[in-house]
Amino acid sequence: MLDTVHPIHQRSRGAARVVLGRAGAVVDLFQQGSAKAILPRVHTSIPEVVFLNTSGGLTGGDRLSFALEIAAETTVMAATQTAERAYASSAGTADVDVQIHVGEDAFCLWMPQETILFEHASLNRKTTVTLAKSARYLGVETLVLGRAAMQETPRNLVLNDLRHVMAGDGTPLHAEQIALTPQTLLQRENRAGLAGHSVFASLVYIAPDASDRLIQVRRIIGNKGAASAWGNRLIVRVEGDDSWNVRCILIPVIKALGICDVPRVWQT
Amino acid sequence: MATITITAMLIAMSDADLLTLTHWLSPVFPVGGYAYSQALETAIADGDVKDSASLADWLRFTLTDGSGQADAILLTSAMAPDADLAGLNFWAAALAPSAERWQETSEQGAAFTRAVNDLRGESATAAALPIAVGRAARGLDLATHRVAALYLQSMIATLVTGAVRHIPLGQAAGQKIIAALQPTILAVAEDAPGKSPIDIRSATFGADRASMIHETQETRIFRT
């Protein structure tokens, strides 16, 4: 009995954690399994962190976690090396956990590249950003249904994508809790829902000047997207059918709200 | 005999509570629901909602994958006797997809709380509408999913009433939509009890976008 071979695939595991001190000095770097973190040499004064999943994609049973901790009064741009692909899962769900802690008066720009969902994908992702006092945050997430160039229109997939930004005391400041199910995809043309689109980008900017930036942001995006702001929060949504076009609409907004730049892996 | 009397009393109590809830959720209760459209005004102006079928599709999706499901979970969560109402209200605010959607639920919640406070001589703190309704309904002898179903039907009825005037559609078409959404309303309401804000899910990208665009719309009849 003991030597019975279990018919369970060895799925990939990965965890990467980066701790940056003041001015972006690396205090701690931990990498395990398929997760890596790269700190490319940059020519600007803003440090960049690039996370990477070397397994080549996510499928049922995979576990991936990225963590980033940023010291007080430090500005950091973080991204992922490539688009993340959620492939068909024969069994189980891929779990992705992203945790970001932003220190007092620090500014974090989290710009993972697109998440591409394939037919029969099953992905649970949770992104939790914790902001210390006076910390600022700019986050951009893009979901893509299949590959447009391949005329793919996935019908059977499950996505649970929780994106939370919390204050240091645990108070939620911003929450997006997206679910896509086969039932949702059946109504892909529903105008209140996906409205026939395959690319869904969401930008959130949390900072004391968020509401003051709304007019400027609306002027930049025109009728290619929509924006709203209240309190310390500004939200921009862009939907489309081509992730490249969506990215090109977002870049000027990111540059205006952030530090006049995007991570090198984003550059066109 | 005793059992019959007690059963009759329970039914009488529950009937009175049902009247109380339907009063709170009726158009005469000063919540001002007619002033808000959950961005339907934009959807109509853009042609996304243009007839009976597209109005029903829009509303059904917002019930199952958007504000309906979110409100049902916030409402049933607020009905728990030990619910942390301030905490729930933070989640309602965090989950709001736009300034107008937050304005809509917080203004109506404040009006609802004022009206119930006046009626019952209470001094409850205002909260987002589903939380305010859930809190007020705590003492009622009604199952949480029934309160949620009545709340959702009231929300849909208000939205349909506004929409049929602006599409325009006949009143009969509007009534048919409200009736046809009954199974969806019941399913969403029955699914809510026991869930918490972390279980809320959304895929209403189009409705969210419409609510943001409504903020800049030049001709506006509705506040949202």
Short mmCIF file of N, CA and C in Angstrom, two decimals, chain A residues 36-201:
data_model
loop_
_atom_site.label_atom_id
_atom_site.label_comp_id
_atom_site.label_asym_id
_atom_site.label_seq_id
_atom_site.Cartn_x
_atom_site.Cartn_y
_atom_site.Cartn_z
N LYS A 36 9.76 33.95 -8.50
CA LYS A 36 11.02 34.70 -8.43
C LYS A 36 10.70 36.19 -8.32
N ALA A 37 11.66 36.91 -7.79
CA ALA A 37 11.54 38.36 -7.77
C ALA A 37 12.84 38.95 -8.29
N ILE A 38 12.71 39.85 -9.22
CA ILE A 38 13.89 40.47 -9.83
C ILE A 38 13.87 41.95 -9.49
N LEU A 39 15.03 42.49 -9.21
CA LEU A 39 15.11 43.94 -8.97
C LEU A 39 16.01 44.52 -10.05
N PRO A 40 15.43 44.85 -11.19
CA PRO A 40 16.25 45.31 -12.30
C PRO A 40 16.94 46.63 -11.97
N ARG A 41 18.13 46.77 -12.53
CA ARG A 41 18.83 48.04 -12.37
C ARG A 41 18.07 49.07 -13.21
N VAL A 42 17.65 50.14 -12.59
CA VAL A 42 16.90 51.14 -13.34
C VAL A 42 17.67 52.45 -13.37
N HIS A 43 17.39 53.21 -14.41
CA HIS A 43 18.14 54.45 -14.58
C HIS A 43 17.47 55.62 -13.87
N THR A 44 16.22 55.40 -13.45
CA THR A 44 15.57 56.46 -12.69
C THR A 44 15.84 56.21 -11.21
N SER A 45 15.39 57.11 -10.39
CA SER A 45 15.62 56.95 -8.95
C SER A 45 14.56 56.07 -8.30
N ILE A 46 13.56 55.65 -9.09
CA ILE A 46 12.47 54.85 -8.52
C ILE A 46 12.78 53.36 -8.64
N PRO A 47 12.91 52.67 -7.51
CA PRO A 47 13.19 51.24 -7.61
C PRO A 47 12.02 50.45 -8.20
N GLU A 48 12.36 49.40 -8.94
CA GLU A 48 11.35 48.52 -9.52
C GLU A 48 11.52 47.11 -8.98
N VAL A 49 10.39 46.45 -8.80
CA VAL A 49 10.40 45.04 -8.41
C VAL A 49 9.58 44.30 -9.45
N VAL A 50 10.12 43.21 -9.98
CA VAL A 50 9.39 42.44 -10.98
C VAL A 50 9.23 41.01 -10.47
N PHE A 51 7.99 40.59 -10.31
CA PHE A 51 7.72 39.22 -9.88
C PHE A 51 7.52 38.34 -11.10
N LEU A 52 7.82 37.07 -10.91
CA LEU A 52 7.83 36.16 -12.04
C LEU A 52 7.40 34.77 -11.60
N ASN A 53 6.52 34.16 -12.40
CA ASN A 53 6.15 32.77 -12.16
C ASN A 53 6.81 31.93 -13.25
N THR A 54 7.83 31.15 -12.87
CA THR A 54 8.60 30.43 -13.89
C THR A 54 7.92 29.15 -14.36
N SER A 55 6.77 28.82 -13.78
CA SER A 55 6.10 27.57 -14.17
C SER A 55 5.42 27.69 -15.53
N GLY A 56 5.33 28.91 -16.05
CA GLY A 56 4.78 29.10 -17.38
C GLY A 56 3.28 29.21 -17.44
N GLY A 57 2.62 29.21 -16.31
CA GLY A 57 1.16 29.36 -16.31
C GLY A 57 0.57 28.70 -15.09
N LEU A 58 -0.70 28.96 -14.87
CA LEU A 58 -1.37 28.44 -13.67
C LEU A 58 -2.40 27.39 -14.07
N THR A 59 -2.47 26.33 -13.29
CA THR A 59 -3.53 25.36 -13.50
C THR A 59 -3.97 24.80 -12.14
N GLY A 60 -5.00 23.94 -12.15
CA GLY A 60 -5.59 23.46 -10.91
C GLY A 60 -4.56 22.91 -9.94
N GLY A 61 -4.63 23.34 -8.69
CA GLY A 61 -3.71 22.86 -7.66
C GLY A 61 -2.47 23.71 -7.48
N ASP A 62 -2.20 24.60 -8.43
CA ASP A 62 -1.02 25.47 -8.29
C ASP A 62 -1.22 26.45 -7.13
N ARG A 63 -0.11 26.77 -6.50
CA ARG A 63 -0.13 27.78 -5.43
C ARG A 63 0.98 28.78 -5.70
N LEU A 64 0.61 30.04 -5.79
CA LEU A 64 1.61 31.06 -6.08
C LEU A 64 1.40 32.23 -5.14
N SER A 65 2.46 32.71 -4.52
CA SER A 65 2.28 33.90 -3.69
C SER A 65 3.43 34.89 -3.90
N PHE A 66 3.03 36.13 -3.96
CA PHE A 66 3.98 37.24 -4.09
C PHE A 66 3.74 38.17 -2.90
N ALA A 67 4.81 38.61 -2.27
CA ALA A 67 4.65 39.57 -1.18
C ALA A 67 5.66 40.69 -1.33
N LEU A 68 5.23 41.87 -1.01
CA LEU A 68 6.09 43.04 -1.13
C LEU A 68 5.85 43.93 0.07
N GLU A 69 6.96 44.33 0.69
CA GLU A 69 6.85 45.22 1.83
C GLU A 69 7.71 46.45 1.54
N ILE A 70 7.10 47.62 1.70
CA ILE A 70 7.80 48.85 1.33
C ILE A 70 7.92 49.74 2.57
N ALA A 71 9.15 50.17 2.84
CA ALA A 71 9.40 50.99 4.02
C ALA A 71 8.77 52.37 3.88
N ALA A 72 8.72 53.08 4.97
CA ALA A 72 8.15 54.43 4.99
C ALA A 72 8.87 55.34 3.99
N GLU A 73 8.12 56.29 3.47
CA GLU A 73 8.66 57.36 2.61
C GLU A 73 9.43 56.84 1.40
N THR A 74 9.00 55.69 0.89
CA THR A 74 9.69 55.09 -0.25
C THR A 74 8.70 54.88 -1.39
N THR A 75 9.12 55.20 -2.60
CA THR A 75 8.27 54.97 -3.77
C THR A 75 8.80 53.77 -4.54
N VAL A 76 7.91 52.83 -4.86
CA VAL A 76 8.32 51.61 -5.57
C VAL A 76 7.31 51.29 -6.67
N MET A 77 7.83 50.89 -7.82
CA MET A 77 6.97 50.38 -8.89
C MET A 77 7.15 48.87 -8.93
N ALA A 78 6.04 48.15 -8.88
CA ALA A 78 6.14 46.69 -8.93
C ALA A 78 5.26 46.17 -10.05
N ALA A 79 5.71 45.10 -10.68
CA ALA A 79 4.97 44.54 -11.81
C ALA A 79 5.24 43.04 -11.89
N THR A 80 4.65 42.40 -12.87
CA THR A 80 5.00 41.01 -13.16
C THR A 80 5.71 41.00 -14.52
N GLN A 81 6.58 40.01 -14.68
CA GLN A 81 7.44 39.95 -15.87
C GLN A 81 6.64 39.80 -17.17
N THR A 82 5.62 38.96 -17.11
CA THR A 82 4.82 38.69 -18.31
C THR A 82 3.35 38.59 -17.90
N ALA A 83 2.50 38.47 -18.90
CA ALA A 83 1.10 38.20 -18.61
C ALA A 83 1.01 36.84 -17.92
N GLU A 84 0.09 36.73 -16.94
CA GLU A 84 -0.11 35.45 -16.27
C GLU A 84 -1.20 34.68 -17.00
N ARG A 85 -0.93 33.41 -17.29
CA ARG A 85 -1.92 32.61 -18.03
C ARG A 85 -2.55 31.60 -17.11
N ALA A 86 -3.88 31.64 -17.03
CA ALA A 86 -4.60 30.62 -16.26
C ALA A 86 -5.14 29.61 -17.26
N TYR A 87 -4.52 28.41 -17.26
CA TYR A 87 -4.86 27.36 -18.22
C TYR A 87 -5.94 26.44 -17.66
N ALA A 88 -6.42 25.55 -18.53
CA ALA A 88 -7.44 24.59 -18.14
C ALA A 88 -7.00 23.80 -16.91
N SER A 89 -7.93 23.64 -15.97
CA SER A 89 -7.67 22.84 -14.78
C SER A 89 -8.47 21.56 -14.89
N SER A 90 -7.78 20.42 -14.85
CA SER A 90 -8.52 19.16 -14.90
C SER A 90 -9.16 18.91 -13.55
N ALA A 91 -8.50 19.36 -12.50
CA ALA A 91 -9.07 19.22 -11.15
C ALA A 91 -8.51 20.33 -10.28
N GLY A 92 -9.31 20.79 -9.36
CA GLY A 92 -8.85 21.80 -8.40
C GLY A 92 -8.75 23.18 -9.01
N THR A 93 -8.24 24.08 -8.18
CA THR A 93 -8.21 25.49 -8.51
C THR A 93 -6.81 26.01 -8.30
N ALA A 94 -6.39 26.93 -9.12
CA ALA A 94 -5.10 27.60 -8.90
C ALA A 94 -5.33 28.73 -7.90
N ASP A 95 -4.46 28.82 -6.91
CA ASP A 95 -4.59 29.86 -5.87
C ASP A 95 -3.44 30.83 -5.95
N VAL A 96 -3.76 32.08 -6.10
CA VAL A 96 -2.72 33.11 -6.15
C VAL A 96 -2.99 34.11 -5.02
N ASP A 97 -1.94 34.38 -4.26
CA ASP A 97 -2.08 35.29 -3.14
C ASP A 97 -1.03 36.40 -3.27
N VAL A 98 -1.48 37.63 -3.27
CA VAL A 98 -0.57 38.77 -3.37
C VAL A 98 -0.77 39.65 -2.15
N GLN A 99 0.31 39.92 -1.44
CA GLN A 99 0.22 40.76 -0.25
C GLN A 99 1.22 41.90 -0.36
N ILE A 100 0.71 43.11 -0.20
CA ILE A 100 1.57 44.29 -0.31
C ILE A 100 1.36 45.16 0.92
N HIS A 101 2.44 45.49 1.58
CA HIS A 101 2.37 46.41 2.72
C HIS A 101 3.11 47.68 2.35
N VAL A 102 2.41 48.80 2.48
CA VAL A 102 3.01 50.08 2.09
C VAL A 102 3.19 50.91 3.35
N GLY A 103 4.42 51.31 3.62
CA GLY A 103 4.75 52.04 4.85
C GLY A 103 4.24 53.47 4.84
N GLU A 104 4.39 54.14 5.98
CA GLU A 104 3.91 55.52 6.13
C GLU A 104 4.51 56.43 5.07
N ASP A 105 3.67 57.24 4.48
CA ASP A 105 4.09 58.22 3.46
C ASP A 105 4.77 57.58 2.25
N ALA A 106 4.67 56.27 2.11
CA ALA A 106 5.27 55.60 0.96
C ALA A 106 4.26 55.56 -0.18
N PHE A 107 4.73 55.22 -1.37
CA PHE A 107 3.86 55.17 -2.56
C PHE A 107 4.17 53.89 -3.31
N CYS A 108 3.16 53.06 -3.46
CA CYS A 108 3.35 51.81 -4.19
C CYS A 108 2.54 51.83 -5.48
N LEU A 109 3.19 51.49 -6.57
CA LEU A 109 2.50 51.34 -7.86
C LEU A 109 2.56 49.85 -8.21
N TRP A 110 1.41 49.20 -8.16
CA TRP A 110 1.35 47.74 -8.43
C TRP A 110 0.69 47.54 -9.79
N MET A 111 1.50 47.13 -10.74
CA MET A 111 1.02 47.02 -12.12
C MET A 111 1.34 45.67 -12.72
N PRO A 112 0.69 44.62 -12.21
CA PRO A 112 0.90 43.32 -12.82
C PRO A 112 0.45 43.37 -14.27
N GLN A 113 1.04 42.56 -15.13
CA GLN A 113 0.57 42.52 -16.51
C GLN A 113 -0.72 41.71 -16.57
N GLU A 114 -1.30 41.64 -17.74
CA GLU A 114 -2.62 41.04 -17.89
C GLU A 114 -2.72 39.62 -17.32
N THR A 115 -3.90 39.26 -16.87
CA THR A 115 -4.19 37.87 -16.51
C THR A 115 -5.08 37.31 -17.61
N ILE A 116 -4.57 36.30 -18.32
CA ILE A 116 -5.32 35.74 -19.45
C ILE A 116 -5.99 34.44 -18.99
N LEU A 117 -7.30 34.39 -19.17
CA LEU A 117 -8.08 33.24 -18.72
C LEU A 117 -8.45 32.37 -19.92
N PHE A 118 -8.06 31.11 -19.86
CA PHE A 118 -8.33 30.18 -20.95
C PHE A 118 -9.54 29.31 -20.61
N GLU A 119 -10.07 28.66 -21.63
CA GLU A 119 -11.19 27.74 -21.43
C GLU A 119 -10.86 26.72 -20.34
N HIS A 120 -11.79 26.49 -19.42
CA HIS A 120 -11.67 25.55 -18.30
C HIS A 120 -10.67 26.00 -17.23
N ALA A 121 -10.29 27.26 -17.25
CA ALA A 121 -9.42 27.76 -16.17
C ALA A 121 -10.23 27.82 -14.88
N SER A 122 -9.52 27.67 -13.77
CA SER A 122 -10.15 27.83 -12.46
C SER A 122 -9.14 28.55 -11.58
N LEU A 123 -9.40 29.80 -11.32
CA LEU A 123 -8.42 30.64 -10.63
C LEU A 123 -9.07 31.39 -9.47
N ASN A 124 -8.42 31.26 -8.30
CA ASN A 124 -8.78 32.07 -7.14
C ASN A 124 -7.61 32.99 -6.86
N ARG A 125 -7.86 34.27 -6.89
CA ARG A 125 -6.75 35.18 -6.60
C ARG A 125 -7.18 36.17 -5.54
N LYS A 126 -6.27 36.44 -4.62
CA LYS A 126 -6.57 37.45 -3.61
C LYS A 126 -5.40 38.40 -3.49
N THR A 127 -5.67 39.65 -3.73
CA THR A 127 -4.65 40.70 -3.62
C THR A 127 -5.02 41.58 -2.44
N THR A 128 -4.15 41.64 -1.45
CA THR A 128 -4.43 42.47 -0.27
C THR A 128 -3.33 43.51 -0.12
N VAL A 129 -3.73 44.75 -0.19
CA VAL A 129 -2.79 45.85 -0.04
C VAL A 129 -3.10 46.54 1.28
N THR A 130 -2.10 46.71 2.11
CA THR A 130 -2.32 47.39 3.39
C THR A 130 -1.55 48.71 3.37
N LEU A 131 -2.27 49.78 3.63
CA LEU A 131 -1.65 51.11 3.58
C LEU A 131 -1.47 51.67 5.00
N ALA A 132 -0.23 51.99 5.35
CA ALA A 132 0.02 52.68 6.62
C ALA A 132 -0.42 54.14 6.46
N LYS A 133 -0.34 54.89 7.51
CA LYS A 133 -0.80 56.28 7.51
C LYS A 133 -0.16 57.07 6.35
N SER A 134 -1.00 57.81 5.63
CA SER A 134 -0.55 58.69 4.53
C SER A 134 0.13 57.95 3.38
N ALA A 135 0.01 56.63 3.34
CA ALA A 135 0.59 55.90 2.20
C ALA A 135 -0.32 56.08 1.00
N ARG A 136 0.28 56.02 -0.19
CA ARG A 136 -0.50 56.12 -1.43
C ARG A 136 -0.37 54.83 -2.23
N TYR A 137 -1.37 54.59 -3.06
CA TYR A 137 -1.37 53.34 -3.84
C TYR A 137 -1.98 53.58 -5.21
N LEU A 138 -1.31 53.01 -6.21
CA LEU A 138 -1.88 53.00 -7.56
C LEU A 138 -1.82 51.55 -8.05
N GLY A 139 -2.98 50.98 -8.29
CA GLY A 139 -3.03 49.58 -8.72
C GLY A 139 -3.75 49.45 -10.05
N VAL A 140 -3.23 48.62 -10.92
CA VAL A 140 -3.86 48.39 -12.22
C VAL A 140 -3.94 46.88 -12.45
N GLU A 141 -5.14 46.39 -12.76
CA GLU A 141 -5.32 44.96 -13.04
C GLU A 141 -6.10 44.82 -14.34
N THR A 142 -5.68 43.89 -15.18
CA THR A 142 -6.39 43.67 -16.44
C THR A 142 -6.70 42.18 -16.60
N LEU A 143 -7.96 41.88 -16.82
CA LEU A 143 -8.39 40.51 -17.09
C LEU A 143 -8.65 40.37 -18.58
N VAL A 144 -8.21 39.25 -19.14
CA VAL A 144 -8.41 39.00 -20.57
C VAL A 144 -9.04 37.62 -20.74
N LEU A 145 -10.14 37.58 -21.49
CA LEU A 145 -10.81 36.30 -21.76
C LEU A 145 -10.26 35.72 -23.06
N GLY A 146 -9.46 34.69 -22.95
CA GLY A 146 -8.90 34.04 -24.13
C GLY A 146 -7.96 34.95 -24.89
N ARG A 147 -7.51 34.49 -26.04
CA ARG A 147 -6.63 35.31 -26.87
C ARG A 147 -7.43 35.80 -28.06
N ALA A 148 -7.57 37.12 -28.14
CA ALA A 148 -8.41 37.71 -29.18
C ALA A 148 -7.92 37.31 -30.57
N ALA A 149 -6.58 37.32 -30.74
CA ALA A 149 -6.01 37.03 -32.05
C ALA A 149 -6.36 35.61 -32.50
N MET A 150 -6.59 34.72 -31.53
CA MET A 150 -6.92 33.33 -31.85
C MET A 150 -8.43 33.13 -31.91
N GLN A 151 -9.17 34.23 -31.79
CA GLN A 151 -10.64 34.17 -31.82
C GLN A 151 -11.20 33.25 -30.73
N GLU A 152 -10.51 33.23 -29.59
CA GLU A 152 -10.97 32.36 -28.52
C GLU A 152 -12.05 33.04 -27.69
N THR A 153 -13.11 32.34 -27.43
CA THR A 153 -14.15 32.87 -26.54
C THR A 153 -14.46 31.81 -25.50
N PRO A 154 -13.73 31.83 -24.37
CA PRO A 154 -13.96 30.82 -23.35
C PRO A 154 -15.40 30.86 -22.82
N ARG A 155 -15.95 29.69 -22.59
CA ARG A 155 -17.31 29.59 -22.06
C ARG A 155 -17.34 28.99 -20.67
N ASN A 156 -16.38 28.10 -20.42
CA ASN A 156 -16.39 27.40 -19.13
C ASN A 156 -15.13 27.72 -18.36
N LEU A 157 -15.24 28.68 -17.47
CA LEU A 157 -14.12 28.95 -16.58
C LEU A 157 -14.68 29.58 -15.32
N VAL A 158 -13.86 29.52 -14.27
CA VAL A 158 -14.28 30.11 -13.00
C VAL A 158 -13.16 31.01 -12.50
N LEU A 159 -13.51 32.23 -12.23
CA LEU A 159 -12.56 33.20 -11.66
C LEU A 159 -13.18 33.81 -10.42
N ASN A 160 -12.40 33.81 -9.35
CA ASN A 160 -12.75 34.60 -8.17
C ASN A 160 -11.56 35.49 -7.90
N ASP A 161 -11.75 36.77 -8.08
CA ASP A 161 -10.63 37.70 -8.01
C ASP A 161 -10.95 38.79 -7.00
N LEU A 162 -10.35 38.67 -5.81
CA LEU A 162 -10.62 39.64 -4.74
C LEU A 162 -9.45 40.62 -4.65
N ARG A 163 -9.77 41.89 -4.73
CA ARG A 163 -8.74 42.93 -4.64
C ARG A 163 -9.13 43.88 -3.52
N HIS A 164 -8.35 43.84 -2.46
CA HIS A 164 -8.68 44.65 -1.29
C HIS A 164 -7.56 45.63 -0.98
N VAL A 165 -7.94 46.86 -0.67
CA VAL A 165 -6.99 47.82 -0.14
C VAL A 165 -7.50 48.18 1.26
N MET A 166 -6.66 47.95 2.26
CA MET A 166 -7.08 48.12 3.64
C MET A 166 -6.22 49.19 4.33
N ALA A 167 -6.81 49.87 5.31
CA ALA A 167 -6.02 50.76 6.16
C ALA A 167 -5.26 49.89 7.16
N GLY A 168 -4.28 50.48 7.80
CA GLY A 168 -3.48 49.73 8.77
C GLY A 168 -4.31 49.10 9.88
N ASP A 169 -5.45 49.73 10.23
CA ASP A 169 -6.29 49.20 11.31
C ASP A 169 -7.28 48.15 10.83
N GLY A 170 -7.18 47.75 9.55
CA GLY A 170 -8.06 46.71 9.04
C GLY A 170 -9.33 47.22 8.38
N THR A 171 -9.52 48.54 8.35
CA THR A 171 -10.70 49.10 7.69
C THR A 171 -10.56 48.98 6.18
N PRO A 172 -11.55 48.42 5.49
CA PRO A 172 -11.43 48.35 4.03
C PRO A 172 -11.59 49.73 3.40
N LEU A 173 -10.68 50.06 2.49
CA LEU A 173 -10.74 51.35 1.80
C LEU A 173 -11.27 51.19 0.39
N HIS A 174 -11.01 50.02 -0.19
CA HIS A 174 -11.44 49.76 -1.56
C HIS A 174 -11.52 48.26 -1.75
N ALA A 175 -12.58 47.81 -2.39
CA ALA A 175 -12.73 46.37 -2.62
C ALA A 175 -13.36 46.12 -3.97
N GLU A 176 -12.73 45.23 -4.73
CA GLU A 176 -13.33 44.72 -5.96
C GLU A 176 -13.36 43.22 -5.79
N GLN A 177 -14.52 42.61 -5.96
CA GLN A 177 -14.65 41.18 -5.76
C GLN A 177 -15.32 40.60 -7.01
N ILE A 178 -14.47 40.28 -7.97
CA ILE A 178 -14.98 39.90 -9.28
C ILE A 178 -15.16 38.39 -9.37
N ALA A 179 -16.27 37.98 -9.94
CA ALA A 179 -16.47 36.57 -10.23
C ALA A 179 -16.90 36.40 -11.67
N LEU A 180 -16.28 35.45 -12.34
CA LEU A 180 -16.74 35.04 -13.66
C LEU A 180 -17.04 33.56 -13.58
N THR A 181 -18.19 33.17 -14.07
CA THR A 181 -18.61 31.78 -14.03
C THR A 181 -19.16 31.41 -15.41
N PRO A 182 -19.36 30.12 -15.68
CA PRO A 182 -19.98 29.75 -16.95
C PRO A 182 -21.33 30.45 -17.15
N GLN A 183 -22.06 30.64 -16.05
CA GLN A 183 -23.35 31.32 -16.12
C GLN A 183 -23.18 32.77 -16.60
N THR A 184 -22.15 33.44 -16.07
CA THR A 184 -21.86 34.83 -16.47
C THR A 184 -21.48 34.87 -17.95
N LEU A 185 -20.66 33.89 -18.37
CA LEU A 185 -20.16 33.89 -19.75
C LEU A 185 -21.24 33.55 -20.76
N LEU A 186 -22.26 32.82 -20.31
CA LEU A 186 -23.41 32.55 -21.18
C LEU A 186 -24.08 33.85 -21.60
N GLN A 187 -24.01 34.84 -20.69
CA GLN A 187 -24.65 36.14 -20.96
C GLN A 187 -23.59 37.17 -21.33
N ARG A 188 -22.64 36.74 -22.11
CA ARG A 188 -21.49 37.58 -22.43
C ARG A 188 -21.86 38.91 -23.08
N GLU A 189 -22.99 38.93 -23.78
CA GLU A 189 -23.40 40.16 -24.45
C GLU A 189 -24.20 41.09 -23.54
N ASN A 190 -24.52 40.62 -22.32
CA ASN A 190 -25.36 41.44 -21.44
C ASN A 190 -24.71 42.82 -21.23
N ARG A 191 -25.48 43.87 -21.50
CA ARG A 191 -24.91 45.22 -21.46
C ARG A 191 -24.54 45.66 -20.04
N ALA A 192 -25.21 45.13 -19.04
CA ALA A 192 -24.85 45.48 -17.65
C ALA A 192 -23.59 44.72 -17.20
N GLY A 193 -23.27 43.66 -17.92
CA GLY A 193 -22.14 42.81 -17.54
C GLY A 193 -20.94 42.99 -18.44
N LEU A 194 -20.57 41.95 -19.16
CA LEU A 194 -19.36 42.00 -19.97
C LEU A 194 -19.55 42.81 -21.25
N ALA A 195 -20.80 43.03 -21.64
CA ALA A 195 -21.12 43.85 -22.82
C ALA A 195 -20.33 43.41 -24.05
N GLY A 196 -20.07 42.10 -24.16
CA GLY A 196 -19.40 41.57 -25.34
C GLY A 196 -17.89 41.77 -25.36
N HIS A 197 -17.35 42.41 -24.32
CA HIS A 197 -15.90 42.67 -24.31
C HIS A 197 -15.12 41.46 -23.82
N SER A 198 -13.80 41.48 -24.07
CA SER A 198 -12.95 40.40 -23.58
C SER A 198 -11.78 40.91 -22.73
N VAL A 199 -11.65 42.22 -22.63
CA VAL A 199 -10.56 42.80 -21.83
C VAL A 199 -11.17 43.78 -20.82
N PHE A 200 -10.82 43.59 -19.55
CA PHE A 200 -11.43 44.40 -18.48
C PHE A 200 -10.32 44.92 -17.57
N ALA A 201 -10.07 46.22 -17.67
CA ALA A 201 -9.00 46.81 -16.87
C ALA A 201 -9.60 47.70 -15.80
#
